[in-house]
Coordinates of C-alpha atoms in Angstrom, one line a residue:
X1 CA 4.2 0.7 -50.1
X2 CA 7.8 0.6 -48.6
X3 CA 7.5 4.5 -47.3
X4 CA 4.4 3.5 -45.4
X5 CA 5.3 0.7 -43.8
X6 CA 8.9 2.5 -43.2
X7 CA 6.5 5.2 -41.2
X8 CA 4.1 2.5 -39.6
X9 CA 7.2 0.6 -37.9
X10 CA 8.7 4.0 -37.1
X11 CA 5.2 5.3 -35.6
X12 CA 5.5 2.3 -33.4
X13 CA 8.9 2.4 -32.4
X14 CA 7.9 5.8 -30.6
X15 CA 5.0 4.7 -29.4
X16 CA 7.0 1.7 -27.5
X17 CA 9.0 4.2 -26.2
X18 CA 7.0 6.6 -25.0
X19 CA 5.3 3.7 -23.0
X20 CA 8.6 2.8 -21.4
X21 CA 9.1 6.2 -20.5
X22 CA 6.1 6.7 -18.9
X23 CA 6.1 3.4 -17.3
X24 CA 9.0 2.7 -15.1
X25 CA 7.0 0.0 -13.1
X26 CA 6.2 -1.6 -16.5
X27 CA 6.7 -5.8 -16.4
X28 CA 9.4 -5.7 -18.0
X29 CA 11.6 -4.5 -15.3
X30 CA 10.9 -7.5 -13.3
X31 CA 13.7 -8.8 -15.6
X32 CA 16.3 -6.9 -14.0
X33 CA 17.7 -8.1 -10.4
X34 CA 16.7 -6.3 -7.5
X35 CA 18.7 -3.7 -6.0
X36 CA 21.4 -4.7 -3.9
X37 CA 21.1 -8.0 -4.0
X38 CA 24.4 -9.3 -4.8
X39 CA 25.5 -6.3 -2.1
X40 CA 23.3 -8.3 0.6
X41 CA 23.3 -11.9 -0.5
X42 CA 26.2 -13.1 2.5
X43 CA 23.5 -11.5 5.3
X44 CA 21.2 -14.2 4.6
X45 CA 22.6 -16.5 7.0
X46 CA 20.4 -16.6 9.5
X47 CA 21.0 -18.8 12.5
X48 CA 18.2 -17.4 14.4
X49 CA 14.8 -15.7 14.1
X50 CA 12.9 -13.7 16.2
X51 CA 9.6 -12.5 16.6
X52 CA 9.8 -8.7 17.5
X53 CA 7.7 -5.3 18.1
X54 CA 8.0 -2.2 16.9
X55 CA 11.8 -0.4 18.7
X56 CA 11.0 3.0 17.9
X57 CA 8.1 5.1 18.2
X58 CA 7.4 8.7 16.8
X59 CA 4.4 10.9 18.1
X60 CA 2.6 13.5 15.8
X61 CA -0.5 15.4 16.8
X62 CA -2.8 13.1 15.9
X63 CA -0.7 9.5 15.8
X64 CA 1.6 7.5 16.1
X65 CA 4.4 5.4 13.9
X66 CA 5.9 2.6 15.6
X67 CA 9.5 1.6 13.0
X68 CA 10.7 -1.8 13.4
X69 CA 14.0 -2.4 13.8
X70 CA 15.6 -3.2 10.3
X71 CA 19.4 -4.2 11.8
X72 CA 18.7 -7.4 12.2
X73 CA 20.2 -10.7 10.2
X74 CA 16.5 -11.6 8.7
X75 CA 15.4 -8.1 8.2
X76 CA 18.6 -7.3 6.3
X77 CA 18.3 -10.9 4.7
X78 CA 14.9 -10.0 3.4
X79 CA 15.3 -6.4 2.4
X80 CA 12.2 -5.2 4.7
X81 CA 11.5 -2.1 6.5
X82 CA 7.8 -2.7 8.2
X83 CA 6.2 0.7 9.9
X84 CA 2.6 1.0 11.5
X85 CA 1.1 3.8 11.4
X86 CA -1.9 4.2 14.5
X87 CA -4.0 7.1 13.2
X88 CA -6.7 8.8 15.8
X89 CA -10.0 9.8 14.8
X90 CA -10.2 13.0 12.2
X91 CA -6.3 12.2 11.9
X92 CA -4.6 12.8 8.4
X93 CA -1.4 11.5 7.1
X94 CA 0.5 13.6 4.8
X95 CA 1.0 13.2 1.6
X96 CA 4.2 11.5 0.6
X97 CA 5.9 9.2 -1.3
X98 CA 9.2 6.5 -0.9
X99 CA 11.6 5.8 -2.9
X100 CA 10.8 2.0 -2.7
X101 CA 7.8 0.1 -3.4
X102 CA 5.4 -0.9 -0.2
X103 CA 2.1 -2.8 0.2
X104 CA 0.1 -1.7 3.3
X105 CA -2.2 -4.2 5.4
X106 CA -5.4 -1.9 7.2
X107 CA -5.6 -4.0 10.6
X108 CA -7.9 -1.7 12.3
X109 CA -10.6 0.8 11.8
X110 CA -11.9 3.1 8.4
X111 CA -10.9 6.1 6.4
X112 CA -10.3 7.3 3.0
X113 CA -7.6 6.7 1.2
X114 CA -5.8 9.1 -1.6
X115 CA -3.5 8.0 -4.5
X116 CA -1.9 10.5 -6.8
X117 CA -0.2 8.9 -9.7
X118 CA 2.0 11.3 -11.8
X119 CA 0.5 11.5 -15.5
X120 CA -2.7 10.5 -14.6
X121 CA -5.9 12.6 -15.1
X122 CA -7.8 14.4 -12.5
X123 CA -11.2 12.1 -12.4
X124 CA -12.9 12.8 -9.6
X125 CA -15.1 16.3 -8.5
X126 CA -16.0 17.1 -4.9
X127 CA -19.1 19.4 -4.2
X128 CA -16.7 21.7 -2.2
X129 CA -17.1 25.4 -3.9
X130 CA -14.6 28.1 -3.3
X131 CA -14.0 31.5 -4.9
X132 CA -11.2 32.3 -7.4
X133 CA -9.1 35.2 -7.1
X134 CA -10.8 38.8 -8.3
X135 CA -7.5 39.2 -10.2
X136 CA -7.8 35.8 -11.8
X137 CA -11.1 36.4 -12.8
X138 CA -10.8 39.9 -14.3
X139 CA -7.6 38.0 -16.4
X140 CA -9.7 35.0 -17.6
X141 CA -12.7 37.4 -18.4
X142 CA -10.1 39.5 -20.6
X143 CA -8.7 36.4 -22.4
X144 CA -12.3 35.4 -23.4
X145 CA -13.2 38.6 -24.9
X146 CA -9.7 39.0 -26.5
X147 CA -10.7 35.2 -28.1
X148 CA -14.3 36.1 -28.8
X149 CA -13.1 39.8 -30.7
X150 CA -10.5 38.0 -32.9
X151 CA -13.3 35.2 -34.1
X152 CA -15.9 38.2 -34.7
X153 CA -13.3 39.8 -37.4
X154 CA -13.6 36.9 -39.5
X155 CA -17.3 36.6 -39.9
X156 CA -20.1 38.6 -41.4
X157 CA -22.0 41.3 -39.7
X158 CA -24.9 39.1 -39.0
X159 CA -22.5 36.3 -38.0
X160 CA -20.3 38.9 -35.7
X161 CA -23.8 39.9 -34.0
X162 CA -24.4 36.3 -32.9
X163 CA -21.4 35.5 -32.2
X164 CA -21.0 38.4 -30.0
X165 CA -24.4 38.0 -28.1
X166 CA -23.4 34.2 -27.7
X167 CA -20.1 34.9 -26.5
X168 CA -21.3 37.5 -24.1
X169 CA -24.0 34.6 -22.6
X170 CA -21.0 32.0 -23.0
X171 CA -18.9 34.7 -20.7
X172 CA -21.2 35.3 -18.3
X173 CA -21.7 31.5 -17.8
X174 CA -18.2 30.8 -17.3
X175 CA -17.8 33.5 -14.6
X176 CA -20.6 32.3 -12.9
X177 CA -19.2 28.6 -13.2
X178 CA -15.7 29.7 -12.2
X179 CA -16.7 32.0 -9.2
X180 CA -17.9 28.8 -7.3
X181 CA -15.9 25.8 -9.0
X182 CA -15.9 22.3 -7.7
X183 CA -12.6 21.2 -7.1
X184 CA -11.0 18.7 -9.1
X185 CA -8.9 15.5 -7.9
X186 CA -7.2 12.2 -8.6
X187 CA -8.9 9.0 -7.0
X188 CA -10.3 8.8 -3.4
X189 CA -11.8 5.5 -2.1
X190 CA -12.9 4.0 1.1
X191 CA -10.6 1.6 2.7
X192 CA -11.8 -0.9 6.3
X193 CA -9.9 -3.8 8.1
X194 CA -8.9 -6.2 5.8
X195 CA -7.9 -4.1 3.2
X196 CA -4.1 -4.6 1.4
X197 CA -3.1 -1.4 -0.7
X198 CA 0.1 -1.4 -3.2
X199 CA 2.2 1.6 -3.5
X200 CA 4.7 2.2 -6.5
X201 CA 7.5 4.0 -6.1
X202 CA 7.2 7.9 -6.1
X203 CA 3.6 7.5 -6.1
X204 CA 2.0 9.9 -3.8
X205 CA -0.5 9.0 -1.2
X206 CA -2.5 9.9 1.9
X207 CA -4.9 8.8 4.2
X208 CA -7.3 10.1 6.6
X209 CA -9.4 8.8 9.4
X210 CA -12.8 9.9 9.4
X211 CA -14.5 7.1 11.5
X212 CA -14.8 6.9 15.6
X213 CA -11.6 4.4 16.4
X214 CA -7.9 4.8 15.7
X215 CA -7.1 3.9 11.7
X216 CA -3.9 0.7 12.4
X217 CA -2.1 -0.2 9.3
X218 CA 1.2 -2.1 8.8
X219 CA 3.3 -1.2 5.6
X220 CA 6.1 -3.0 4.3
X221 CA 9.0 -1.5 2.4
X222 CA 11.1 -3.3 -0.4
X223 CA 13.9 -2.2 -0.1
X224 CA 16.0 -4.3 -2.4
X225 CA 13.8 -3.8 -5.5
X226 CA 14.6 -2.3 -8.6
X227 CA 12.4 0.7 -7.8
X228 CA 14.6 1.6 -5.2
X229 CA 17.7 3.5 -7.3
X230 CA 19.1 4.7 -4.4
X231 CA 20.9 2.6 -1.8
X232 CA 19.4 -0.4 0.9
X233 CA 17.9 2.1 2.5
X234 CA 14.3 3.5 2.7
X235 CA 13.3 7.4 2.3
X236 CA 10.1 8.7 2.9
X237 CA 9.9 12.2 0.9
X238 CA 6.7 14.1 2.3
X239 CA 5.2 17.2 0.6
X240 CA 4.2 18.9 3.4
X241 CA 4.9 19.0 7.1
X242 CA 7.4 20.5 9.6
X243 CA 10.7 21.7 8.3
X244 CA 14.1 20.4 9.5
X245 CA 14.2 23.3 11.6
X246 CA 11.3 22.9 13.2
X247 CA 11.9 19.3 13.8
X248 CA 15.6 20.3 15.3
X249 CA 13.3 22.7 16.9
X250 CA 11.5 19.6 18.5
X251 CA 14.0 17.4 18.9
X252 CA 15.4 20.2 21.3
X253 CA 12.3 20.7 23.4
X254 CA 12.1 16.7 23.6
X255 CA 15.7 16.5 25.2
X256 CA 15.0 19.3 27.5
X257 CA 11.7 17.5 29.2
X258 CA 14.0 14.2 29.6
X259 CA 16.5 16.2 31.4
X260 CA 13.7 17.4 33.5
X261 CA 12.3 13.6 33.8
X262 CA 9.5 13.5 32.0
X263 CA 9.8 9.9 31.2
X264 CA 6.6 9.7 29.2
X265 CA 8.1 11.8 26.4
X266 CA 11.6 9.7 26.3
X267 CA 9.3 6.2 25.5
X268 CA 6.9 8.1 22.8
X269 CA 10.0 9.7 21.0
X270 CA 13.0 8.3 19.4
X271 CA 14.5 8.3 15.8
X272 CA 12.7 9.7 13.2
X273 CA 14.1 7.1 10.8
X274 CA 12.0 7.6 7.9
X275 CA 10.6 10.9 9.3
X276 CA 12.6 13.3 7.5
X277 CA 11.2 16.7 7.0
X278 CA 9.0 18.4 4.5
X279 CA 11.0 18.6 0.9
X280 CA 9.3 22.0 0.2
X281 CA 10.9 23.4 3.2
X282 CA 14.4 22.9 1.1
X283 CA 13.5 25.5 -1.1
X284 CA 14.1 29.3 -1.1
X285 CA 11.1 31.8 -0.5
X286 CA 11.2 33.9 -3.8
X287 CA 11.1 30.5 -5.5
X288 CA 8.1 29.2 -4.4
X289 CA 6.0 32.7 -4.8
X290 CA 7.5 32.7 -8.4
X291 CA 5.6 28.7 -8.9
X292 CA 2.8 29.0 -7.0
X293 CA 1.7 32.5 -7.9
X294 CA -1.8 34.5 -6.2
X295 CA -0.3 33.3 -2.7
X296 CA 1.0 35.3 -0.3
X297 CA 3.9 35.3 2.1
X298 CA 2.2 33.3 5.0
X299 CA 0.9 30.5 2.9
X300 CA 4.0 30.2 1.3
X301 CA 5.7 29.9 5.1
X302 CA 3.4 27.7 6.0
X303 CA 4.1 25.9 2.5
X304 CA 7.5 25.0 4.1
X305 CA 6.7 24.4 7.5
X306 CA 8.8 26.7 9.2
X307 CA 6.8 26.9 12.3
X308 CA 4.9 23.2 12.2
X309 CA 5.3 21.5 15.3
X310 CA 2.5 19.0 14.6
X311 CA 4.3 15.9 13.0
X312 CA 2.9 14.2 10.0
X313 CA -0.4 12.8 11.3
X314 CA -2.4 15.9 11.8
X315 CA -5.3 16.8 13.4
X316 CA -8.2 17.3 10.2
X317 CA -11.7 16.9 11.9
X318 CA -13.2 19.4 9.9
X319 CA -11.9 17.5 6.7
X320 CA -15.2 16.5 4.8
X321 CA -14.8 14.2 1.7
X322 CA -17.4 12.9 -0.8
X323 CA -16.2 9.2 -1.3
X324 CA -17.8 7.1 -4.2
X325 CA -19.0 3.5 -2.7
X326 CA -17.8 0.4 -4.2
X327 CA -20.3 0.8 -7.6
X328 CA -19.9 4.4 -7.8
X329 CA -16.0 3.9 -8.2
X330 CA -16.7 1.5 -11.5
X331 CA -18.9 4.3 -12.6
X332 CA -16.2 6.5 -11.9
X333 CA -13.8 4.8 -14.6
X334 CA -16.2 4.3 -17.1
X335 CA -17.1 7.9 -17.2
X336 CA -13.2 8.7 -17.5
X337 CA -12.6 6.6 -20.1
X338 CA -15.2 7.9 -22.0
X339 CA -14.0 11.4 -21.3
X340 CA -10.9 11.2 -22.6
X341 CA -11.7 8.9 -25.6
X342 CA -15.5 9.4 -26.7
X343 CA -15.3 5.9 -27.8
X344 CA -13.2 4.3 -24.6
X345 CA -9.8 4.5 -26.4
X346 CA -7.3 6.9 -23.9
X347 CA -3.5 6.8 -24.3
X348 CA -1.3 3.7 -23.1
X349 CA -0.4 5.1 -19.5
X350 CA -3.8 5.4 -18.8
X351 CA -4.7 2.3 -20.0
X352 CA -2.1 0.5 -17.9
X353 CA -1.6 2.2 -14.8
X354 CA -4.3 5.1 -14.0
X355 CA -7.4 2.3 -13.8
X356 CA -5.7 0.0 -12.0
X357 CA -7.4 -0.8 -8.9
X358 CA -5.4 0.2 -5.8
X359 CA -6.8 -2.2 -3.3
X360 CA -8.3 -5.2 -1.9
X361 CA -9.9 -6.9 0.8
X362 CA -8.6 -10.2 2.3
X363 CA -10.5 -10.3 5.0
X364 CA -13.8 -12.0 3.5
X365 CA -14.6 -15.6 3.9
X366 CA -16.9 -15.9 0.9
X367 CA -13.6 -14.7 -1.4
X368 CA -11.6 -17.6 0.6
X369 CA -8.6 -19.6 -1.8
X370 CA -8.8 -22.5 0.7
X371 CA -11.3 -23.5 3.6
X372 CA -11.7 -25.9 6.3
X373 CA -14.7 -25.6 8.1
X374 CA -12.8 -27.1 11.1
X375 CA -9.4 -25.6 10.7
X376 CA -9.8 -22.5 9.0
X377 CA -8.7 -20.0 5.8
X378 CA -6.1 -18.7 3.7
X379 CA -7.0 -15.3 1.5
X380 CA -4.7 -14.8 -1.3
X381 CA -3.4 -11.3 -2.9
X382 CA -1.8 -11.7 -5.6
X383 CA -1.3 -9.9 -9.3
X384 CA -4.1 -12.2 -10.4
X385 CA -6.5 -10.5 -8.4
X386 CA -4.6 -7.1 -7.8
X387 CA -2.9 -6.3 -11.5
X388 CA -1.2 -3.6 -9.8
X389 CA 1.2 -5.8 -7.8
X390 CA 2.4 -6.8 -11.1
X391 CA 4.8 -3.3 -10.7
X392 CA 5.8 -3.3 -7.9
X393 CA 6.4 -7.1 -7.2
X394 CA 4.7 -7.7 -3.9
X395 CA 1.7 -9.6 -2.6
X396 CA -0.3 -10.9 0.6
X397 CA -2.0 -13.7 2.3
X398 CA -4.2 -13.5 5.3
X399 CA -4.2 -16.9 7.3
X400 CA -7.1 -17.4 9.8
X401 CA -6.7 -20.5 12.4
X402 CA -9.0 -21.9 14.6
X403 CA -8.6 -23.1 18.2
X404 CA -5.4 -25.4 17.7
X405 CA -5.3 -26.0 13.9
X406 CA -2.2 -26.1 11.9
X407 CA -1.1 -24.9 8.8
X408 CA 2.2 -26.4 6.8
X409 CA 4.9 -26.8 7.0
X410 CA 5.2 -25.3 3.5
X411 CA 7.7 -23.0 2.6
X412 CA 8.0 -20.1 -0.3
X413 CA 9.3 -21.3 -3.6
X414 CA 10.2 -17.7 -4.9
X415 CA 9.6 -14.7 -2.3
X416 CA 10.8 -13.9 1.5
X417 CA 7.7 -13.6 3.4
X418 CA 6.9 -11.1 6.8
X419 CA 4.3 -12.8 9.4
X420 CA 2.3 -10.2 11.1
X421 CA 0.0 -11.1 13.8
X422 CA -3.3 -9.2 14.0
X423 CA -5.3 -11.9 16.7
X424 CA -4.6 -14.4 19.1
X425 CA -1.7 -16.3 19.8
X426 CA 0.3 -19.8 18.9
X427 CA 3.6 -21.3 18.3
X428 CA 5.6 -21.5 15.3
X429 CA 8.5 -23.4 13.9
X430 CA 11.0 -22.6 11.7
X431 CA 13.9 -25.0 10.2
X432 CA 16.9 -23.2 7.8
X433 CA 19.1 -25.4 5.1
X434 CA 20.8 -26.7 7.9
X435 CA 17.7 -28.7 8.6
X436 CA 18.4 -26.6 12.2
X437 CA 15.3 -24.9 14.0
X438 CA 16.1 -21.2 13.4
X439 CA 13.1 -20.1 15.6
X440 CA 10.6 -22.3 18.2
X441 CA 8.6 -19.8 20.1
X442 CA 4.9 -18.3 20.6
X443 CA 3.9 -15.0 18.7
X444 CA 1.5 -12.8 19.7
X445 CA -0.6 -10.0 18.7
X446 CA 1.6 -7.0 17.2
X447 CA 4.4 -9.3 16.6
X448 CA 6.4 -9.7 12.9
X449 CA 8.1 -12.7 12.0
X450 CA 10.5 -12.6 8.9
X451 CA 11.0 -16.6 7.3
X452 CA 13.2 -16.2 4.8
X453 CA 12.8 -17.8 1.0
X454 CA 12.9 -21.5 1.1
X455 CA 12.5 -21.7 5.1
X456 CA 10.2 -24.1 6.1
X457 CA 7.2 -23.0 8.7
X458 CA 4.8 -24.4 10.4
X459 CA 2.0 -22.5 12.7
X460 CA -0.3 -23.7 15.8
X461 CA -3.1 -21.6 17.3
X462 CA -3.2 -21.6 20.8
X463 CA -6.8 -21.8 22.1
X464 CA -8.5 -18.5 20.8
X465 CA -6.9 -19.2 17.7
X466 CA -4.6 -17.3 15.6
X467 CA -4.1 -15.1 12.7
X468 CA -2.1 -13.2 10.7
X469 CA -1.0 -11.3 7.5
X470 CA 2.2 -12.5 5.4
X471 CA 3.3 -10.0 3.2
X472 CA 5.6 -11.2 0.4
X473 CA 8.1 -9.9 -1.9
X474 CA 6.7 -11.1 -5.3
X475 CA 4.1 -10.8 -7.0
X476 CA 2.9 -13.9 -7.4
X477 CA 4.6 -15.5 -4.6
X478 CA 4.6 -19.7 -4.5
X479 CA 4.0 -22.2 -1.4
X480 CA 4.6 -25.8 -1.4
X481 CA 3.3 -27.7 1.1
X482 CA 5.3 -30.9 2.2
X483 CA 2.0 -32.8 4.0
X484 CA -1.4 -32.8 2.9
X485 CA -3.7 -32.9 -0.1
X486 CA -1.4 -30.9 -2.6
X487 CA 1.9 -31.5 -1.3
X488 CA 5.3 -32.5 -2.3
X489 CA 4.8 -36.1 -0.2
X490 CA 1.5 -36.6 -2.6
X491 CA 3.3 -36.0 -5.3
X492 CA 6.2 -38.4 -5.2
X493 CA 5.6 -41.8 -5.9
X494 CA 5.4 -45.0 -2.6
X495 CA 8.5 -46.4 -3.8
X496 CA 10.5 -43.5 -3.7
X497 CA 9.3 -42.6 -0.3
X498 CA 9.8 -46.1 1.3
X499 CA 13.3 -45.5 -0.1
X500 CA 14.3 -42.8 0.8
X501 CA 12.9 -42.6 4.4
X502 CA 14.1 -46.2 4.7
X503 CA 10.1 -47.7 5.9
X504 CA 7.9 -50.0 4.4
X505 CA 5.7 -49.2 1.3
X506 CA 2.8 -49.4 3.7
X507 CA 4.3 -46.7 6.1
X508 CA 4.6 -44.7 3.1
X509 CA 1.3 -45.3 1.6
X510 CA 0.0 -43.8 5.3
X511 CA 2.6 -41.2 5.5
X512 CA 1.9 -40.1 1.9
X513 CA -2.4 -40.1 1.7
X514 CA -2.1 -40.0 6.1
X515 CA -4.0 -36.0 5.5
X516 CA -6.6 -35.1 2.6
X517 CA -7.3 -31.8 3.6
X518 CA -5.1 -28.8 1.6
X519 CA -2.7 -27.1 3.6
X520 CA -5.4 -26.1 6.7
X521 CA -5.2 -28.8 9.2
X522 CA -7.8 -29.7 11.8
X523 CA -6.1 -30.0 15.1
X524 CA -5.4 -33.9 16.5
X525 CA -8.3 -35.5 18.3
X526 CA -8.2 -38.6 21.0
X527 CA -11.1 -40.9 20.8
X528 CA -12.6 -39.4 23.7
X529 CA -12.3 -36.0 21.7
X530 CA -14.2 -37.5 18.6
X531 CA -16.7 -38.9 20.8
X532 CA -17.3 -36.0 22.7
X533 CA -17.8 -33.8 19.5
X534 CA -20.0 -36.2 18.2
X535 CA -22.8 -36.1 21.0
X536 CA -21.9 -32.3 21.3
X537 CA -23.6 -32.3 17.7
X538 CA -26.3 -34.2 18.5

């Protein structure tokens, strides 16, 4: 009895290991401070915020990405590095990864999206055929009868003759599969306006645009997290692409059209920040043809990118891709779980990370967290409703105002926050812990506004409204409210108000239950306002 329950807790042991090992976004990290913080904890104070546009801008073949500038006192404060990325019809983002975690926001347009998760099975089959190899063929064929001889020696005559005339159906078959095979593939899926997507660290993915307008996302970086082993910096490692050379290469041809005053190309190109180089164009050429064997010398050239010119949005019209709708994708996992398990059961990564869903829109009214018919929304994104923020510690919110409606002030208990603006315009306010404004301005469309954690806001649409996309760094990121049906003022007794604002309990009893609506306020009307609305109505 002892020796078994010495192997059980032993069996477990390495199981719980195993997990960790394959896990490194697992919760438990979350327990371990963020990288760099201590480093970076003096630059958080702020004395002034700013609303600002992307300072750099990089041109590929078929794009653009515009890099904000991360320099800056809330920026630095925050951690953040925000890109967007403006991809033109048949466009195609390379594959890459970071070596921090980032959550993207679609703001424009539709495409398919590509996530390659390292350990995960290979789940989805595109009709695309194409022909092996003669040479790999004649080797496979070889193996099989090799197989098929060895199990004919250990069976009678008549069981050798059925075998054999099986095995010569069963090889047939397989040539015939393998001569036009279906290519093979991690998860695809559709992704529109509205869409938030979550990236791990080292996670690979890619996106292409195969609709009729440009594909606009914004994608925020955490730098400070614990993914980010590095430094307070952010990397983008792509696997394919132009070479260092070939960028040099570029570079050079850039500075020698400024010198000849093409002042077109100076505005379009500047630092390639986070635009590095292909990582396979590092290696050696005899290394490469040793790895990826049956190719030959150009496609191993063109592996590396010696000669790319093209950036890394390229041109992929042709690209055709078989995407599974919405219902087609729960299908999808079903099927692999019953692939890999017969009865559901698969190991623990894939249980925990290779199902996970990898977006979600927040751009639906009928999903809304809070509504005001006459003020507006607020769309939440959160590890509730996206497990696989839960990693990587980040969420979003999506905030739509009406003409002159109001939201806050609130601030955020346990996150820094970005403000994006995707529509309209209005003004926003911003106090620090010197109960000083730190920002009073109008934003506009294209604009990002870092409020750092514990800063209050409040927002104001101008006349054809406003709204905007706040991405957070946590996962389950926390507002409080100081006016309105679930704020702090509601929750503290008259007494203590009249007190401590030095008025009357009546003037607190107003100032305390003065708004019932949550967060979303309907804009001030006049008398002559009310009335107006009301025969409007009528």
């Amino acid at each position: 009895m002892s020796t078994k329950l010495i192997l059980s807790f032993s069996l477990c042991l390495m199981v719980l290991s195993c997990s960790a090992q394959l896990l490194p976004w697992q919760k438990g990290q979350r327990s371990r401070p963020h990288h760099g913080h201590q480093q970076f904890q003096h630059q958080c104070d702020v004395q002034r915020l700013t609303a600002s546009e992307p300072s750099r801008r990089v041109r590929s073949e078929a794009g653009v990405t515009e890099i904000w500038d991360n320099d800056t006192p809330e920026f630095r404060c925050a951690g953040f590095v925000a890109v967007r990325v403006v991809i033109q019809p048949g466009g195609l983002l390379l594959p890459s990864y970071s070596n921090a975690p980032y959550i993207t926001f679609v703001e424009q347009g539709r495409g398919v999206q590509g996530v390659v998760v390292p350990g995960c099975p290979e789940t989805f089959q595109s009709e695309s055929e194409f022909e092996y190899p003669q040479s790999q063929r004649d080797q496979r064929s070889r193996q099989s009868e090799s197989e098929e001889s060895s199990r004919g020696d250990q069976r009678t005559r008549q069981s050798e003759s059925e075998e054999f005339s099986r095995g010569d159906q069963h090889s047939r078959q397989s040539e015939s599969e393998e001569s036009s095979h279906g290519d093979q593939h991690q998860k695809i899926f559709r992704i529109r306006d509205g869409d938030v997507i979550p990236s791990p660290a080292g996670v690979v993915q890619w996106t292409h645009n195969d609709g009729d307008n440009d594909l606009i996302s914004i994608t925020l970086y955490d730098a400070n997290s614990f993914q980010n082993q590095l430094d307070g910096n952010v990397r983008n490692f792509f696997l394919a692409g132009q070479s260092k050379q070939s960028r040099e290469d570029r570079r050079s041809q850039r500075q020698t059209r400024e010198e000849g005053g093409d002042r077109q190309s100076r505005e379009s190109d500047d630092d390639e920040a986070l635009l590095e180089a292909n990582i396979l164009s590092g290696f050696q050429d005899e290394i490469l043809q040793e790895i990826f064997r049956n190719v030959d010398q150009e496609t191993i050239s063109k592996l590396r990118g010696e000669t790319d010119q093209r950036g890394f949005i390229v041109q992929a019209r042709d690209l055709k891709l078989r995407v599974p709708e919405e219902y087609e994708e729960e299908l999808q996992r079903e099927r692999g779980d019953r692939k890999r398990g017969g009865s559901g059961r698969s190991n623990g990564l894939e249980q925990a990370f290779c199902n996970l869903k990898f977006k979600q829109n927040v751009n639906r009214p009928s999903r809304a967290d809070v509504f005001n018919p006459r003020a507006g929304r607020i769309n939440t994104v959160n590890s509730n409703n996206l497990p696989i923020l839960e990693f990587i510690q980040l969420s979003a919110q999506h905030v739509v105002l009406y003409k002159n409606a109001i939201l806050g002030p609130r601030w955020n208990l346990n996150a820094h926050s970005a403000l994006y603006v995707t529509r309209g315009e209005g003004r926003v306010q911003v106090v620090g812990d010197e109960g000083r404004s730190v920002f009073d301005d109008n934003v506009q469309r294209g604009q990002i506004l870092v409020v750092p954690q514990g800063f209050a806001v409040v927002l104001k649409a101008g006349n054809e409204g406003l709204e905007w996309v706040e991405l957070k760094n946590d996962d389950n990121a926390i507002t409080s409210p100081i006016a309105g049906k679930t704020s702090v003022l509601r929750a503290i007794p008259v007494e203590v108000l009249a007190n401590s604002y030095d008025i009357s309990t009546k003037e607190a009893f107003r100032l305390k239950n003065g708004r019932q609506e949550v967060e979303v306020f309907r804009p001030f009307q006049s008398r002559d306002e009310k009335e107006r609305e009301r025969y409007s109505i009528v």
